[in-house]
Coordinates of C-alpha atoms in Angstrom, one line a residue:
M1 CA -38.4 77.2 1.6
H2 CA -41.5 75.9 2.7
F3 CA -44.2 73.6 2.1
Q4 CA -47.8 73.2 3.6
R5 CA -50.0 69.5 3.1
C6 CA -53.0 69.9 0.9
Y7 CA -55.5 67.7 1.2
R8 CA -57.8 67.2 -2.1
S9 CA -59.4 64.0 -2.9
Q10 CA -57.1 63.5 -6.3
W11 CA -54.0 63.4 -6.5
M12 CA -53.6 64.6 -9.7
H13 CA -54.4 68.1 -8.0
L14 CA -51.5 68.3 -5.9
L15 CA -49.3 70.4 -7.9
H16 CA -51.8 73.0 -8.5
C17 CA -52.5 72.8 -4.7
S18 CA -49.0 73.4 -3.9
L19 CA -48.8 76.3 -6.0
L20 CA -52.0 77.9 -4.8
F21 CA -51.0 77.9 -0.9
L22 CA -47.2 79.3 -2.4
L23 CA -49.0 82.0 -4.1
L24 CA -51.8 82.7 -1.9
P25 CA -51.9 87.0 -1.1
L26 CA -49.2 86.9 1.7
S27 CA -51.5 90.7 2.7
S28 CA -55.3 89.4 1.9
R29 CA -55.6 87.4 5.0
T30 CA -52.4 89.0 7.1
Q31 CA -51.2 85.3 7.2
K32 CA -47.3 84.5 6.4
L33 CA -45.9 81.3 4.7
P34 CA -45.0 79.2 7.8
T35 CA -41.1 78.4 8.7
R36 CA -40.0 74.8 8.7
D37 CA -41.8 73.4 11.3
E38 CA -39.3 70.3 12.1
E39 CA -41.8 67.8 13.1
L40 CA -44.1 68.3 9.9
F41 CA -41.0 68.2 7.9
Q42 CA -39.9 65.4 9.3
M43 CA -43.4 63.5 8.6
Q44 CA -43.3 64.9 5.2
I45 CA -40.0 63.5 4.3
R46 CA -41.1 60.2 5.7
D47 CA -44.0 60.1 3.1
K48 CA -41.4 60.4 0.0
T49 CA -43.9 59.8 -2.3
F50 CA -45.9 63.0 -1.6
F51 CA -43.1 64.9 -3.6
H52 CA -42.2 63.0 -6.8
D53 CA -45.4 64.4 -8.9
S54 CA -44.9 68.0 -7.3
S55 CA -43.4 71.1 -8.5
V56 CA -42.3 72.1 -4.9
I57 CA -39.1 71.3 -3.7
P58 CA -39.2 70.1 0.1
D59 CA -36.5 71.7 2.4
G60 CA -33.3 69.6 3.3
A61 CA -34.8 66.5 1.2
E62 CA -33.3 64.6 -1.9
I63 CA -35.7 64.2 -4.5
N64 CA -35.5 61.8 -7.2
S65 CA -37.0 62.6 -10.8
Y66 CA -37.3 62.0 -14.4
L67 CA -36.7 64.3 -17.6
F68 CA -38.1 63.8 -20.9
R69 CA -36.2 64.9 -23.8
D70 CA -36.5 68.3 -24.8
T71 CA -39.1 68.7 -22.1
P72 CA -38.4 71.1 -19.4
K73 CA -39.6 70.6 -15.7
R74 CA -40.2 73.5 -13.1
Y75 CA -40.0 73.3 -9.4
F76 CA -40.7 76.3 -7.0
F77 CA -39.8 77.0 -3.6
V78 CA -40.2 80.0 -1.6
V79 CA -37.9 82.1 0.6
E80 CA -39.5 84.2 3.1
E81 CA -37.0 86.2 4.6
D82 CA -34.0 88.2 3.0
N83 CA -30.4 87.1 4.3
T84 CA -31.5 83.6 4.4
P85 CA -28.7 81.0 3.7
L86 CA -29.5 78.9 0.6
A87 CA -28.0 75.9 -0.9
V88 CA -28.8 74.1 -4.0
T89 CA -27.5 70.6 -5.4
V90 CA -28.4 68.9 -8.8
T91 CA -27.3 65.4 -9.6
P92 CA -27.4 64.2 -13.2
C93 CA -27.2 60.6 -13.4
D94 CA -27.3 59.2 -17.2
A95 CA -27.1 62.4 -19.0
P96 CA -26.1 65.7 -19.2
L97 CA -28.6 68.5 -18.1
E98 CA -28.9 72.2 -18.8
W99 CA -30.7 73.9 -15.5
K100 CA -31.1 77.5 -14.1
L101 CA -32.2 78.8 -10.7
S102 CA -34.5 82.3 -11.0
L103 CA -35.6 84.5 -8.4
Q104 CA -39.0 86.2 -8.6
E105 CA -40.1 88.5 -6.1
L106 CA -43.4 87.5 -3.9
P107 CA -46.6 90.0 -4.9
E108 CA -47.6 91.6 -2.1
E109 CA -51.3 91.9 -3.0
A110 CA -53.4 90.0 -4.5
S111 CA -55.1 91.1 -7.2
G112 CA -58.7 89.6 -6.3
E113 CA -58.8 91.4 -3.0
S114 CA -61.2 94.0 -4.1
S115 CA -63.3 91.2 -4.9
G116 CA -62.9 89.7 -1.4
E117 CA -61.7 86.1 -3.6
P118 CA -58.9 84.6 -4.8
E119 CA -58.2 84.8 -8.4
P120 CA -58.6 81.5 -10.0
L121 CA -55.6 78.9 -9.7
E122 CA -55.3 78.8 -13.6
Q123 CA -54.8 82.7 -13.6
Q124 CA -52.2 82.4 -10.7
K125 CA -50.3 80.0 -12.4
Q126 CA -50.0 82.4 -15.6
Q127 CA -49.2 85.2 -13.4
I128 CA -45.9 83.4 -11.9
I129 CA -44.9 82.0 -15.1
N130 CA -45.6 85.7 -16.8
E131 CA -43.5 87.6 -13.8
E132 CA -39.8 88.6 -14.7
S133 CA -37.4 86.8 -13.0
T134 CA -33.4 87.3 -12.2
E135 CA -31.8 84.4 -13.2
L136 CA -29.2 83.5 -10.3
F137 CA -27.2 80.6 -11.9
S138 CA -27.2 78.5 -15.0
Y139 CA -25.2 74.9 -15.5
K140 CA -24.9 72.4 -18.5
G141 CA -23.3 69.0 -18.2
N142 CA -23.1 66.1 -16.4
D143 CA -21.1 67.2 -13.6
V144 CA -22.9 67.3 -9.7
E145 CA -22.7 71.2 -9.4
Y146 CA -23.9 73.5 -6.5
F147 CA -25.5 76.7 -5.7
V148 CA -24.5 78.1 -2.7
S149 CA -25.4 81.4 -1.1
S150 CA -24.9 82.7 2.5
S151 CA -27.5 85.5 2.0
S152 CA -30.3 85.0 -0.3
P153 CA -33.0 87.2 -0.7
S154 CA -36.6 86.6 0.0
G155 CA -38.8 85.6 -3.0
L156 CA -40.3 82.7 -4.9
Y157 CA -37.2 81.1 -6.7
Q158 CA -37.7 78.7 -9.4
L159 CA -35.7 75.7 -10.8
E160 CA -35.7 74.7 -14.7
L161 CA -34.4 71.9 -15.7
L162 CA -33.9 70.4 -19.7
S163 CA -32.2 67.5 -21.2
T164 CA -31.9 67.5 -25.1
E165 CA -29.9 64.4 -25.2
K166 CA -32.4 61.8 -24.1
D167 CA -34.9 60.9 -21.4
T168 CA -33.2 60.9 -18.1
H169 CA -33.2 60.5 -14.2
F170 CA -31.9 63.0 -11.9
K171 CA -31.5 64.2 -8.5
V172 CA -32.1 67.8 -6.7
Y173 CA -31.2 68.5 -3.1
A174 CA -32.1 72.2 -1.6
T175 CA -32.2 73.5 1.9
T176 CA -32.1 76.7 3.7
T177 CA -29.9 75.1 6.6
P178 CA -26.8 74.2 5.0
E179 CA -24.7 74.5 7.7
S180 CA -26.5 72.0 10.1
D181 CA -27.7 69.6 7.2
Q182 CA -24.6 68.7 6.0
P183 CA -26.2 65.6 4.2
Y184 CA -23.4 64.9 1.7
P185 CA -20.4 63.2 3.0
E186 CA -17.4 65.8 3.1
L187 CA -14.1 65.1 1.0
P188 CA -10.6 65.3 2.7
Y189 CA -8.5 67.9 1.6
D190 CA -6.7 65.8 -0.8
P191 CA -10.0 63.6 -2.4
R192 CA -7.5 61.8 -4.9
V193 CA -8.0 58.0 -5.3
D194 CA -4.4 56.7 -5.7
V195 CA -3.2 53.3 -7.4
T196 CA -0.6 52.1 -4.7
S197 CA 0.2 48.6 -6.4
L198 CA -0.2 46.9 -9.9
G199 CA -0.3 43.6 -10.8
R200 CA -1.0 41.6 -13.7
T201 CA -4.9 40.7 -12.5
T202 CA -5.0 43.3 -9.2
V203 CA -4.9 46.8 -8.7
T204 CA -4.6 48.4 -5.0
L205 CA -6.0 51.6 -4.3
A206 CA -6.2 53.9 -1.6
W207 CA -7.3 57.0 -0.2
K208 CA -8.0 60.0 2.5
P209 CA -10.9 59.1 4.9
S210 CA -13.7 61.5 4.8
P211 CA -14.1 64.1 7.7
T212 CA -17.3 63.3 7.8
A213 CA -16.6 59.5 9.2
S214 CA -12.9 60.6 10.9
L215 CA -14.2 63.8 12.7
L216 CA -18.3 64.1 12.9
K217 CA -18.1 60.2 13.5
Q218 CA -21.1 60.2 10.8
P219 CA -21.6 56.1 9.7
I220 CA -19.8 56.1 6.6
Q221 CA -19.0 53.4 4.1
Y222 CA -17.2 53.7 0.9
C223 CA -18.2 51.9 -2.4
I224 CA -15.8 51.1 -5.5
V225 CA -17.0 51.2 -9.3
I226 CA -14.8 49.4 -11.5
N227 CA -15.1 49.2 -15.5
K228 CA -13.5 49.8 -18.6
E229 CA -14.9 52.8 -20.4
H230 CA -14.9 56.0 -18.4
N231 CA -14.8 57.8 -14.8
F232 CA -18.2 58.5 -13.1
K233 CA -19.3 61.6 -11.6
S234 CA -21.8 60.7 -9.5
L235 CA -23.3 57.1 -7.8
C236 CA -26.5 58.0 -9.2
A237 CA -24.7 58.0 -12.6
V238 CA -23.2 54.6 -11.9
E239 CA -26.7 53.0 -10.9
A240 CA -28.6 54.4 -14.0
K241 CA -26.0 52.7 -15.8
L242 CA -26.1 49.6 -14.0
N243 CA -30.0 49.8 -14.6
S244 CA -29.9 50.9 -17.5
D245 CA -32.4 48.1 -18.8
D246 CA -34.5 48.2 -16.1
A247 CA -37.9 49.4 -15.5
F248 CA -37.0 52.7 -14.4
M249 CA -36.4 53.5 -18.3
M250 CA -39.7 52.8 -18.9
A251 CA -41.0 55.8 -18.1
P252 CA -44.5 57.5 -17.9
K253 CA -46.1 59.1 -21.2
P254 CA -46.2 62.9 -20.1
G255 CA -49.5 64.0 -19.1
L256 CA -50.5 61.1 -17.6
D257 CA -51.4 61.0 -13.9
F258 CA -50.7 58.5 -11.4
S259 CA -50.7 57.6 -7.5
P260 CA -47.9 57.5 -5.2
F261 CA -47.7 53.8 -5.5
D262 CA -47.1 53.9 -9.1
F263 CA -43.8 55.6 -8.5
A264 CA -42.2 52.6 -6.8
H265 CA -41.8 51.4 -10.9
F266 CA -39.7 54.3 -11.6
G267 CA -36.8 53.7 -9.0
F268 CA -38.3 55.9 -6.2
P269 CA -37.9 54.2 -3.0
S270 CA -41.4 53.6 -1.4
E271 CA -41.8 53.8 2.1
N272 CA -40.8 50.4 2.9
N273 CA -37.7 50.7 1.4
S274 CA -36.2 54.5 2.0
G275 CA -33.2 54.4 3.0
K276 CA -32.2 50.8 1.4
E277 CA -30.9 51.0 -2.0
R278 CA -33.7 51.5 -4.6
S279 CA -34.9 48.4 -6.0
F280 CA -35.8 48.7 -9.9
I281 CA -39.3 46.7 -10.4
K282 CA -40.2 45.5 -14.0
S283 CA -43.7 46.4 -14.9
P284 CA -45.2 45.2 -18.3
K285 CA -48.3 47.7 -17.9
L286 CA -46.5 51.1 -17.4
G287 CA -44.9 53.1 -20.0
R288 CA -42.8 52.8 -22.8
H289 CA -40.9 49.7 -23.7
F290 CA -37.5 49.7 -24.9
P291 CA -35.7 46.4 -25.9
P292 CA -33.2 45.3 -23.6
K293 CA -29.7 46.1 -23.2
P294 CA -26.5 44.1 -23.3
R295 CA -25.4 44.4 -19.6
V296 CA -22.3 46.6 -19.0
D297 CA -19.1 45.7 -17.9
L298 CA -19.3 47.5 -14.7
Q299 CA -19.1 46.5 -10.9
K300 CA -19.8 48.1 -7.9
I301 CA -18.4 47.1 -4.1
C302 CA -19.2 48.7 -1.1
I303 CA -16.2 48.2 1.6
G304 CA -17.3 49.2 4.7
N305 CA -14.9 52.2 6.2
K306 CA -11.6 50.9 5.2
N307 CA -9.7 53.3 2.7
I308 CA -7.4 50.7 1.0
F309 CA -8.7 47.9 -1.3
T310 CA -7.3 45.5 -3.8
V311 CA -9.2 44.8 -6.4
S312 CA -8.6 41.5 -7.9
D313 CA -9.7 39.0 -11.0
L314 CA -9.3 41.7 -13.4
K315 CA -7.5 40.9 -17.0
P316 CA -4.0 41.5 -17.7
D317 CA -2.8 44.6 -20.2
T318 CA -6.1 46.3 -19.7
Q319 CA -7.1 49.8 -18.8
Y320 CA -9.6 50.2 -15.9
Y321 CA -11.4 53.0 -14.7
F322 CA -11.9 53.3 -10.7
D323 CA -14.3 55.2 -8.8
M324 CA -14.8 55.9 -5.3
F325 CA -17.6 57.5 -3.5
A326 CA -18.4 58.1 0.4
V327 CA -21.9 57.4 1.1
N328 CA -23.8 58.5 4.5
I329 CA -25.2 54.9 5.7
D330 CA -28.2 57.1 7.0
T331 CA -29.4 59.2 4.2
N332 CA -27.5 57.3 1.6
M333 CA -26.7 60.3 -0.1
S334 CA -23.0 60.3 -1.3
T335 CA -19.8 62.3 -2.6
A336 CA -17.4 61.3 -5.8
Y337 CA -13.8 61.0 -5.0
V338 CA -11.7 62.2 -7.7
G339 CA -11.7 59.0 -9.8
T340 CA -8.5 57.3 -11.2
F341 CA -7.4 54.7 -14.1
A342 CA -4.6 52.3 -14.2
R343 CA -3.5 49.6 -16.7
T344 CA -2.9 45.9 -15.5
K345 CA 0.4 44.1 -16.5
E346 CA 1.0 42.1 -19.4
E347 CA 1.3 38.5 -19.2
A348 CA 4.7 37.8 -18.7
K349 CA 5.5 36.8 -22.4
Q350 CA 6.2 33.3 -23.1
K351 CA 9.5 32.9 -24.6
T352 CA 9.7 30.6 -28.0
V353 CA 12.1 27.9 -28.4
E354 CA 13.5 27.4 -32.0
L355 CA 13.6 23.5 -32.8
K356 CA 16.3 22.4 -35.2
E357 CA 16.3 19.8 -37.7
G358 CA 16.6 16.2 -36.4
K359 CA 17.8 17.5 -33.2
V360 CA 16.1 16.7 -29.5
T361 CA 14.5 19.5 -27.3
D362 CA 14.3 19.1 -23.5
V363 CA 11.4 20.8 -22.1
F364 CA 10.3 21.4 -18.6
I365 CA 6.5 23.0 -17.7
K366 CA 4.9 24.0 -14.5
R367 CA 1.9 22.5 -13.3
K368 CA -1.0 23.7 -15.2
G369 CA 1.6 25.9 -17.2
A370 CA 2.7 26.0 -21.0
K371 CA 5.5 26.2 -23.3
F372 CA 6.0 27.5 -26.6
L373 CA 8.2 26.3 -29.7
R374 CA 8.6 27.1 -33.3
F375 CA 9.7 24.8 -36.4
A376 CA 11.0 26.6 -39.2
P377 CA 12.3 24.4 -42.2
V378 CA 14.9 25.9 -44.1
S379 CA 13.6 24.0 -47.4
S380 CA 10.3 23.1 -49.1
H381 CA 9.3 19.7 -47.8
Q382 CA 6.1 17.8 -48.4
K383 CA 5.9 16.3 -44.9
V384 CA 7.2 17.3 -41.3
T385 CA 7.1 14.6 -38.3
F386 CA 6.9 15.4 -34.7
F387 CA 8.6 12.9 -32.3
V388 CA 7.4 13.6 -28.8
H389 CA 8.2 11.6 -25.7
S390 CA 6.0 12.4 -22.6
C391 CA 8.4 11.5 -19.4
L392 CA 5.7 12.1 -16.7
D393 CA 1.7 12.6 -17.0
A394 CA 0.0 13.3 -20.2
V395 CA 0.2 16.4 -21.9
Q396 CA -1.2 18.6 -24.5
I397 CA 0.0 19.4 -27.9
Q398 CA -1.0 21.7 -30.5
V399 CA 0.4 22.3 -33.7
R400 CA -0.5 25.6 -36.0
R401 CA 1.0 26.1 -39.3
D402 CA 1.1 29.6 -40.4
G403 CA -1.7 30.4 -37.7
K404 CA -4.0 27.7 -38.5
L405 CA -4.3 24.6 -35.9
I406 CA -3.6 21.4 -38.0
L407 CA -3.3 19.2 -34.4
S408 CA -4.3 18.9 -31.0
Q409 CA -4.2 15.9 -29.2
N410 CA -3.5 14.4 -25.5
I411 CA -0.4 12.4 -25.2
E412 CA 1.8 10.0 -23.1
G413 CA 4.6 7.8 -23.5
V414 CA 6.3 8.3 -27.2
R415 CA 4.3 9.6 -29.9
Q416 CA 5.2 10.1 -33.7
F417 CA 2.9 12.8 -35.7
Q418 CA 3.3 13.4 -39.6
L419 CA 1.7 15.9 -41.1
R420 CA 1.4 17.5 -44.4
G421 CA 3.8 20.1 -45.1
K422 CA 3.5 23.5 -47.0
P423 CA 6.5 25.4 -49.1
K424 CA 7.9 27.7 -46.5
G425 CA 5.4 27.2 -43.7
K426 CA 6.3 27.7 -40.3
Y427 CA 5.0 25.5 -37.3
L428 CA 3.9 26.9 -33.5
I429 CA 3.8 23.9 -31.3
R430 CA 2.0 24.9 -27.8
L431 CA 2.4 22.4 -25.0
K432 CA 0.1 22.7 -22.1
G433 CA 1.2 20.5 -19.1
S434 CA -0.7 18.5 -16.5
K435 CA -3.2 19.7 -14.0
K436 CA -1.6 16.9 -11.5
G437 CA 2.1 18.2 -11.1
A438 CA 5.1 19.5 -13.2
S439 CA 5.5 17.9 -17.0
M440 CA 9.3 16.8 -18.7
L441 CA 9.1 16.0 -22.5
K442 CA 11.4 15.6 -25.5
I443 CA 10.3 16.7 -28.9
L444 CA 12.2 16.2 -32.3
A445 CA 11.0 17.8 -35.4
T446 CA 12.1 16.5 -38.9
T447 CA 11.4 16.8 -42.5
R448 CA 13.4 13.4 -43.1
P449 CA 11.8 11.0 -41.0
N450 CA 14.1 8.1 -41.9
K451 CA 16.5 9.6 -39.8
Q452 CA 15.0 8.9 -36.4
S453 CA 16.4 9.7 -33.2
F454 CA 13.7 8.0 -31.0
P455 CA 13.1 4.6 -31.2
S456 CA 9.7 2.6 -32.1
L457 CA 7.9 1.2 -29.5
P458 CA 5.1 -1.7 -28.9
E459 CA 2.0 -0.2 -27.9
D460 CA 2.3 -2.0 -24.6
T461 CA 5.5 -1.1 -22.7
R462 CA 4.8 -3.1 -19.5
I463 CA 7.3 -5.7 -18.3
K464 CA 5.5 -9.4 -17.5
A465 CA 7.2 -11.3 -14.7
F466 CA 6.6 -15.2 -14.6
D467 CA 5.5 -16.2 -11.2
K468 CA 6.3 -19.9 -11.7
L469 CA 9.7 -19.5 -12.9
R470 CA 10.4 -17.3 -9.9
T471 CA 13.5 -18.8 -7.7
C472 CA 15.5 -17.7 -4.6
S473 CA 17.8 -16.1 -6.8
S474 CA 16.4 -15.5 -9.8
V475 CA 13.1 -14.1 -11.7
T476 CA 12.3 -14.6 -15.5
V477 CA 10.9 -11.4 -17.0
A478 CA 9.4 -10.8 -21.0
W479 CA 8.8 -7.7 -22.9
L480 CA 7.3 -6.6 -26.2
G481 CA 9.9 -5.2 -29.2
T482 CA 8.9 -4.1 -33.0
Q483 CA 9.9 -4.9 -36.2
E484 CA 12.7 -2.5 -36.0
R485 CA 16.3 -3.8 -34.8
N486 CA 16.4 -1.9 -31.6
K487 CA 19.0 -2.3 -28.4
F488 CA 17.5 -3.1 -25.1
C489 CA 19.1 -2.6 -21.8
I490 CA 18.2 -4.0 -18.6
Y491 CA 18.6 -2.9 -14.9
R492 CA 17.7 -4.4 -11.5
K493 CA 17.8 -2.5 -8.4
E494 CA 17.1 -3.6 -4.6
V495 CA 14.3 -1.9 -2.6
D496 CA 12.7 -2.2 0.7
D497 CA 10.2 -4.7 1.1
N498 CA 7.8 -1.7 2.2
Y499 CA 8.3 -0.2 -1.3
N500 CA 5.0 0.9 -3.0
E501 CA 3.3 2.3 -5.9
E502 CA 4.0 5.9 -4.8
Q503 CA 7.6 5.5 -4.7
K504 CA 7.5 3.7 -7.5
K505 CA 5.6 6.8 -9.7
R506 CA 8.2 9.1 -8.4
Q507 CA 10.8 7.0 -10.4
Q508 CA 8.6 6.6 -13.5
N509 CA 10.5 9.3 -15.5
Q510 CA 10.9 7.8 -19.1
C511 CA 13.1 10.4 -20.1
L512 CA 15.9 9.4 -17.8
G513 CA 18.4 7.3 -19.6
P514 CA 20.6 4.5 -18.7
D515 CA 23.4 7.2 -18.1
T516 CA 22.0 7.7 -15.0
R517 CA 22.0 4.4 -13.8
K518 CA 25.0 2.7 -11.8
K519 CA 27.1 0.5 -13.5
S520 CA 26.3 -2.2 -10.9
E521 CA 22.4 -2.7 -11.4
K522 CA 23.0 -3.0 -15.1
V523 CA 21.9 -6.8 -16.0
L524 CA 22.9 -6.8 -19.6
C525 CA 22.1 -5.0 -23.1
K526 CA 21.3 -7.3 -26.4
Y527 CA 19.6 -6.4 -30.0
F528 CA 16.3 -7.9 -31.1
H529 CA 13.3 -7.5 -33.1
S530 CA 11.0 -9.7 -35.4
Q531 CA 9.4 -8.6 -39.0
N532 CA 6.3 -10.8 -37.2
I533 CA 5.0 -8.3 -35.1
Q534 CA 3.4 -11.4 -33.0
K535 CA 6.3 -13.0 -32.5
A536 CA 8.4 -9.7 -31.1
V537 CA 8.9 -11.0 -28.3
T538 CA 12.1 -11.5 -25.6
T539 CA 12.6 -12.9 -22.5
E540 CA 15.6 -12.7 -20.1
T541 CA 16.3 -14.6 -16.8
I542 CA 17.7 -12.2 -14.1
K543 CA 20.1 -14.6 -12.2
G544 CA 22.5 -13.6 -9.0
L545 CA 19.8 -12.1 -6.6
Q546 CA 19.2 -12.7 -2.9
P547 CA 16.1 -15.0 -1.2
G548 CA 13.1 -13.2 -0.4
K549 CA 14.5 -9.6 -1.5
S550 CA 12.3 -7.0 -3.9
Y551 CA 13.8 -5.6 -6.7
L552 CA 13.0 -3.1 -9.7
L553 CA 13.7 -4.2 -12.7
D554 CA 14.1 -1.4 -15.9
V555 CA 14.3 -2.1 -19.2
Y556 CA 15.6 0.7 -21.7
V557 CA 15.2 0.6 -25.5
I558 CA 17.6 2.9 -27.3
G559 CA 17.5 4.5 -30.9
H560 CA 19.6 4.9 -33.5
G561 CA 20.2 8.7 -32.7
G562 CA 21.0 7.2 -29.2
H563 CA 18.0 8.7 -27.3
S564 CA 16.2 6.1 -24.7
V565 CA 12.5 5.3 -23.5
K566 CA 12.1 3.6 -20.6
Y567 CA 9.5 1.0 -20.3
Q568 CA 7.3 0.3 -17.4
S569 CA 9.1 -0.6 -14.2
K570 CA 8.2 -3.8 -12.9
L571 CA 8.7 -4.7 -9.1
V572 CA 9.6 -8.4 -8.4
K573 CA 10.4 -10.5 -5.4
T574 CA 12.5 -13.9 -5.2
R575 CA 11.2 -16.3 -3.2
K576 CA 12.3 -16.8 0.3
F577 CA 12.4 -20.3 0.5
C578 CA 13.4 -23.2 -2.1

């Protein structure tokens, strides 16, 4: 394959000019097409825009181009000598391609030799099209496909491409020195990507290194692509999907002419960013405008030269597709491993606890955790009542009846919820714990709320100490009651002088009843209530204390069903001198 730069005043004649040089009679001026001049070749490759609107394929360089649907595109190159190695690679991006490679023999003499002048350009072009050619290879699909020959005849080669599905992007690479070029990273003998570990939100992948990196020591990096739809066969297809709503989809209309600068707007790397990832520049002035498309759920991660990687932040019980690409850092050309797929593990299924009519159930919830409970009354009911006692920090409760949310609240202490019933209704209760730490609570569900296992509580469950009534051996305290007659028990515990709020907080589990206390700590138990809620107050003087000592006081109220609730603890100190 050969190419010779053609200096003309207008860029629109570049294709015609290139074909003219290819087809000038080989014998009329005893001048053969030049062999590959490395210095000239490198100069041409650096100026990549030189080839974007050309029908000539450069030797040893990958070109990017664009196809309109049902509009074929043809490329040409010349092999001057017989027995020349040849390799052609076509990479479809976002649509399947039909392509074929054909060979025509070069004309020995020009028909215009007798007049001493070459034939007109258009006539020579028509001569190429009319010449019978031999089809060497054809392919239809979206795989990266190759034509490789260790010994190709001389002649004019034509590559014809067609997309029948939609406008699309593609890449072509051709070379007459495939053994020495090797621009694409080589795959190992086992090119599969293996799943070595599977979790609910993570998948660990491993693959064998590319010989291009391990043996040839060329700079290779690996890029992983994760999505939920399918595996990809090329990195070009991935980039097309990632940028499907970007500017390279706004392609030029056939027949329009553009300067080399214009091609920067269609995803072609310009002179300044060749070797870097393509940047897609939106240009409202160019081409056809497509409505914006939603972003695809697709992620590309380049991880250097590691050959094991854990993908994290995945969703449980979801199937993902994983593709691995070895990328030559110098050329930005890539090769796809054989992709894989895996389904992440399911979330651990929450065990649903059955609540029994009128029975108290203890519930423990981990920090930020949740528990599910179910209540299915055996008989028809007009109302259902839930008693919830949060022992530590606040918890969130949600109640659904037959799937419909009917209650959602944060609760502290003891709360009672009375909800409208429904014949054969079933209730699902979700309890969500605190962010601060683990949560403990007790819950009771009943359709007969008159039989209360939980005692009624006042809004204020603090214990008040009277400082003026404090002596060296006693303290006087008061607390509120309710209109219902309940049993109250008071306990005392001597603590160190350096007892602080943090220690006090650790002992604030309101669900621990009097049965967990030492008998020596009990002061007394008594019943009281008042029909006048304003007068539902009781006082008690605790005697037999030591001078200058600190004590922690607790009051428990015990309901008819034996369930107890602890008031907020109170720290008191006797006088040291009296």
